[in-house]
Amino acid sequence: MVWQRQHVLGLADFTPEEYQIVLQTAASFQEVLTRRLPKVPTLQGKVVVTLFFEPSTRTRSSFELAAKRLSADVLNFSPGTSSLSKGETLLDTARTFLAMGSDLLIVRHAQAGVPQQLAAEIDRRGSPVGVLNAGDGLHEHPTQGLLDLFTLCSHLDPRRPRLELLQGIKIAIVGDILHSRVARSDIYALVAAGAEVHLAGPPTLLPKDFAHFVPGHTLPVHWQLEPALEGARFVITLRLQQERMGEFLLPSLQEYHHFFGLTRQRLRLCHPEVKLLHPGPVNRGVELSSEVMEDPGLNLIEQQVTHGVAVRMALLYLMGGGRIPA
């Protein structure tokens, strides 16, 4: 298996071989993170820039820690204190960091397509610098999709997480799917793994068009929660993206929880060994009850955070020219 991607902008065109490379490499770095000194010199001398034009805690911290665990030099960009406030364009800002000798640009933006625009400019210049999408608008969040995939596969086989472990397994994705870039990346990854993916949410947050989101596949779309949960081995619940809702789409948060909130009682409909995931941050009492949130035997939320560092280490390593582990 050979890694050939210069940029990681989304999972829509990822191949099964690429998923497997990421899973295999992340498993190696997961072992590194358990060592007394959880650091390797594989990206020593490389410069990684985090261009976050949108607020973030988990994703930004995870990327920064991943880069430092690989011994890279990290430059953090904050738009509020940058030359953007003086009229500089986003593209000129990126060009400045390229001129400083950056090797990898990690880009997060509220508008879909920004990482793709930067990657196109880099390709036009013939530069070897890689662009990694850390979430763009309503497009994708590929590293979250990959870390969710890694979390699921690692739960089923900690020693050798691999794509085929999810073949035929029912996985429900619940919540604000319309505004979720995480949902989009998760759907691509899980369909590629052969999972039986069900979508559930209010009609205003889950258009029927999502049934045909992946060409060649029809996804079951439920406007009631119970059919999606029945027999599900895993449930991925999503945060209500209230900052992205441009109109009145829900009567109230209380009503949403009444019909779509995940409680211990509702999860009894699922597989006896069901596990719950959430990309965070969680709105307690809205998407999840506090009882479910506090049960480490039921949810994999902390494992998602831990695995996120390993998966982002894997991508930075592969994009930085590292060899795929044997």
XYZ file of C-alpha atoms in Angstrom:
326
model
C 0.000 0.000 0.000
C 1.312 3.436 -0.987
C 0.065 6.818 0.254
C -0.168 9.261 -2.648
C -2.390 12.100 -1.426
C -0.803 15.506 -1.077
C -4.016 16.963 0.372
C -6.842 15.531 2.516
C -9.885 17.649 1.747
C -12.704 15.137 2.232
C -13.601 11.463 2.297
C -15.947 11.350 -0.703
C -13.223 9.911 -2.939
C -11.245 7.939 -0.338
C -10.507 4.365 -1.386
C -10.729 1.318 0.922
C -6.938 1.059 0.689
C -6.518 4.642 1.915
C -8.861 4.047 4.835
C -6.862 0.979 5.744
C -3.565 2.871 5.582
C -4.927 5.493 7.989
C -6.295 2.846 10.379
C -3.040 0.904 10.334
C -0.875 3.993 10.844
C -3.135 5.386 13.568
C -2.932 2.066 15.413
C 0.867 2.382 15.423
C 0.669 5.907 16.845
C -1.933 4.866 19.392
C 0.750 2.554 20.780
C 3.257 5.437 20.765
C 0.853 7.535 22.851
C 0.859 4.905 25.619
C 4.625 5.134 26.130
C 6.291 6.954 28.992
C 7.637 9.455 26.445
C 4.821 9.668 23.857
C 6.859 11.410 21.198
C 8.678 10.459 17.990
C 11.021 12.544 15.774
C 9.329 11.668 12.475
C 8.397 15.261 11.515
C 11.336 16.991 13.148
C 12.184 20.109 11.156
C 8.763 20.256 9.492
C 6.519 23.307 9.993
C 2.806 22.709 10.570
C 0.446 25.720 10.475
C -3.057 25.674 11.966
C -5.190 28.174 10.042
C -8.399 28.205 12.092
C -10.814 30.881 10.877
C -13.567 29.416 13.064
C -13.669 28.754 16.832
C -12.502 25.315 17.925
C -11.268 23.676 21.097
C -11.081 19.923 20.489
C -9.987 19.883 16.856
C -7.366 22.601 17.159
C -5.878 21.223 20.379
C -5.860 17.715 18.940
C -4.018 18.803 15.795
C -1.517 20.851 17.771
C -0.789 17.983 20.138
C -0.528 15.534 17.235
C 2.018 17.726 15.456
C 4.071 18.195 18.633
C 4.025 14.452 19.338
C 5.649 14.084 15.900
C 8.257 16.733 16.847
C 7.053 19.250 14.248
C 7.247 23.014 14.726
C 3.718 24.420 15.086
C 2.495 27.884 14.120
C -0.990 28.849 15.309
C -2.997 31.442 13.389
C -5.661 33.570 15.103
C -7.764 35.690 12.705
C -8.687 38.256 15.375
C -5.062 39.298 15.847
C -3.907 38.797 12.260
C -3.517 41.059 9.245
C -6.982 39.960 8.093
C -8.249 42.752 10.345
C -6.185 45.150 8.204
C -7.694 43.989 4.935
C -5.378 41.141 3.944
C -7.099 38.381 1.994
C -7.211 34.797 3.176
C -5.193 33.690 0.161
C -2.472 36.261 0.859
C -2.343 35.094 4.475
C -1.766 31.539 3.282
C 0.906 32.717 0.842
C 2.712 34.393 3.736
C 2.924 31.116 5.623
C 4.061 29.312 2.480
C 6.839 31.867 2.084
C 7.937 31.105 5.664
C 8.666 27.525 4.637
C 5.548 25.790 5.939
C 5.141 22.105 5.070
C 1.524 21.440 6.069
C -1.484 23.753 6.356
C -4.404 22.674 8.548
C -7.429 24.750 7.564
C -10.777 25.251 9.294
C -13.317 27.719 7.931
C -17.015 28.490 8.239
C -17.338 28.592 4.438
C -17.327 25.384 2.448
C -14.593 25.130 -0.167
C -11.889 27.276 1.453
C -9.402 24.391 1.969
C -9.989 23.339 -1.641
C -9.213 26.865 -2.852
C -5.941 26.923 -0.924
C -5.026 23.462 -2.222
C -5.739 24.588 -5.795
C -3.450 27.606 -5.341
C -0.691 25.388 -3.948
C -1.062 22.990 -6.873
C -0.939 25.915 -9.311
C 2.355 26.990 -7.778
C 3.751 23.460 -7.993
C 4.402 23.463 -4.259
C 4.697 20.197 -2.280
C 2.881 21.696 0.741
C -0.131 19.671 1.871
C -3.533 21.018 2.939
C -5.582 19.186 5.544
C -9.241 20.111 5.934
C -10.131 20.537 9.624
C -13.773 21.307 8.798
C -15.269 23.613 6.177
C -18.810 24.924 6.341
C -21.420 22.284 5.551
C -18.984 20.303 3.409
C -16.865 17.829 5.390
C -14.804 17.176 8.505
C -12.599 14.327 7.263
C -10.436 13.835 10.351
C -13.540 13.490 12.536
C -14.897 10.918 10.115
C -11.612 9.019 10.239
C -11.321 9.130 14.020
C -14.913 7.931 14.369
C -14.091 5.068 12.006
C -10.936 4.271 13.977
C -12.855 4.377 17.272
C -15.473 1.931 15.992
C -12.941 -0.484 14.498
C -10.652 -0.274 17.538
C -13.570 -1.093 19.813
C -14.280 -4.239 17.802
C -10.614 -5.268 17.536
C -8.114 -3.148 19.518
C -5.139 -5.066 18.155
C -5.954 -4.778 14.461
C -8.598 -2.170 13.578
C -9.660 -2.655 9.979
C -12.439 -1.651 7.631
C -14.116 -5.048 7.202
C -14.994 -5.228 10.906
C -17.986 -2.948 10.221
C -19.346 -4.977 7.306
C -23.107 -5.396 7.776
C -23.193 -3.745 11.219
C -26.108 -1.364 11.828
C -25.006 2.152 12.798
C -27.483 4.962 13.471
C -26.553 8.621 12.968
C -28.980 10.820 14.914
C -29.596 14.551 15.073
C -28.889 17.670 13.036
C -27.646 15.928 9.917
C -28.552 18.832 7.617
C -25.969 21.186 9.163
C -23.368 18.575 10.146
C -20.116 18.239 8.228
C -19.272 15.413 10.634
C -22.329 13.464 9.459
C -21.249 13.811 5.852
C -17.735 12.487 6.497
C -19.067 9.724 8.760
C -21.509 8.591 6.083
C -18.767 8.333 3.451
C -16.487 6.356 5.782
C -19.154 4.008 7.119
C -20.652 3.239 3.704
C -17.138 2.475 2.427
C -16.764 0.036 5.333
C -19.956 -1.758 4.337
C -21.914 -0.734 7.434
C -25.708 -0.519 7.411
C -26.123 3.214 8.015
C -29.454 4.623 9.218
C -30.156 8.355 9.536
C -32.627 9.815 12.035
C -33.722 13.359 12.828
C -36.564 15.864 12.578
C -37.775 16.485 8.992
C -36.431 20.057 9.137
C -32.929 18.750 9.955
C -32.961 15.644 7.759
C -34.188 16.170 4.177
C -35.155 13.016 2.274
C -32.365 13.874 -0.188
C -29.913 12.320 2.268
C -31.244 8.894 1.303
C -29.188 9.294 -1.883
C -26.235 11.123 -0.342
C -23.746 8.465 -1.512
C -24.118 7.657 -5.218
C -25.108 4.043 -5.742
C -26.374 3.610 -2.168
C -29.773 4.218 -0.594
C -29.650 5.143 3.075
C -32.709 4.601 5.301
C -33.986 7.992 6.497
C -36.176 8.071 9.617
C -38.158 11.013 10.976
C -38.744 9.013 14.135
C -35.959 7.758 16.372
C -37.115 4.256 17.251
C -36.718 2.551 13.814
C -33.149 3.834 13.559
C -32.221 2.535 17.015
C -33.730 -0.946 16.704
C -30.827 -3.401 16.746
C -28.171 -0.710 16.204
C -24.701 -1.759 17.347
C -23.456 1.840 17.442
C -25.218 5.209 17.640
C -23.519 8.435 16.568
C -25.448 11.413 17.897
C -24.776 14.925 16.654
C -24.842 18.365 18.218
C -27.599 20.746 17.189
C -25.756 23.311 15.051
C -27.756 26.284 16.283
C -25.125 28.758 15.060
C -25.695 27.483 11.501
C -29.501 27.421 11.594
C -30.573 30.395 9.542
C -34.274 29.985 10.327
C -36.648 28.624 12.928
C -36.305 24.849 12.492
C -37.191 23.485 15.956
C -40.032 24.344 18.343
C -37.688 24.084 21.350
C -34.660 22.228 22.680
C -36.927 20.486 25.180
C -39.127 19.132 22.409
C -36.085 17.957 20.468
C -34.861 16.020 23.516
C -38.329 14.571 24.031
C -38.374 13.062 20.553
C -34.702 12.567 19.652
C -32.650 12.788 22.838
C -30.658 9.665 23.707
C -31.573 8.210 27.088
C -30.830 4.877 28.716
C -34.467 3.860 28.178
C -34.316 4.575 24.439
C -30.999 2.774 24.018
C -32.666 -0.442 25.176
C -34.010 -0.680 21.638
C -30.458 -1.129 20.369
C -28.113 -4.101 20.320
C -27.380 -5.314 23.885
C -23.753 -4.179 23.514
C -24.558 -0.806 21.936
C -21.980 1.973 22.221
C -22.599 5.664 21.779
C -20.417 8.288 20.045
C -20.622 12.086 19.883
C -18.145 14.462 18.163
C -18.584 17.106 20.893
C -19.238 19.479 22.378
C -22.301 17.814 23.909
C -25.410 19.760 24.867
C -26.376 17.865 28.015
C -30.076 17.260 28.287
C -30.551 17.949 24.575
C -28.732 15.331 22.469
C -27.800 13.126 25.426
C -29.100 12.728 28.939
C -26.521 13.312 31.680
C -26.979 9.702 32.784
C -25.866 8.429 29.384
C -23.100 11.014 29.155
C -21.578 9.917 32.462
C -21.664 6.171 31.741
C -18.186 5.097 30.466
C -19.532 1.601 29.859
C -22.054 2.958 27.383
C -20.304 5.739 25.472
C -17.001 5.998 23.608
C -16.763 9.798 23.743
C -13.461 9.984 25.629
C -11.987 7.304 23.371
C -12.930 9.455 20.383
C -10.887 12.331 21.813
C -7.905 10.070 22.528
C -8.092 8.397 19.123
C -8.341 11.790 17.455
C -4.726 12.534 18.368
C -3.519 9.205 16.929
C -5.515 9.625 13.705
C -4.276 13.183 13.182
C -0.726 12.042 13.893
C -1.209 9.395 11.210
C -2.408 11.909 8.606
C 0.312 14.451 9.362
C 2.891 11.669 9.213
C 1.609 10.307 5.889
C 1.240 13.740 4.321
C 4.664 14.723 5.644
C 6.307 11.905 3.751
C 6.476 9.213 6.415
C 6.613 5.551 5.500
C 3.593 3.329 6.043
C 4.331 0.956 8.951
C 4.730 -2.717 8.070
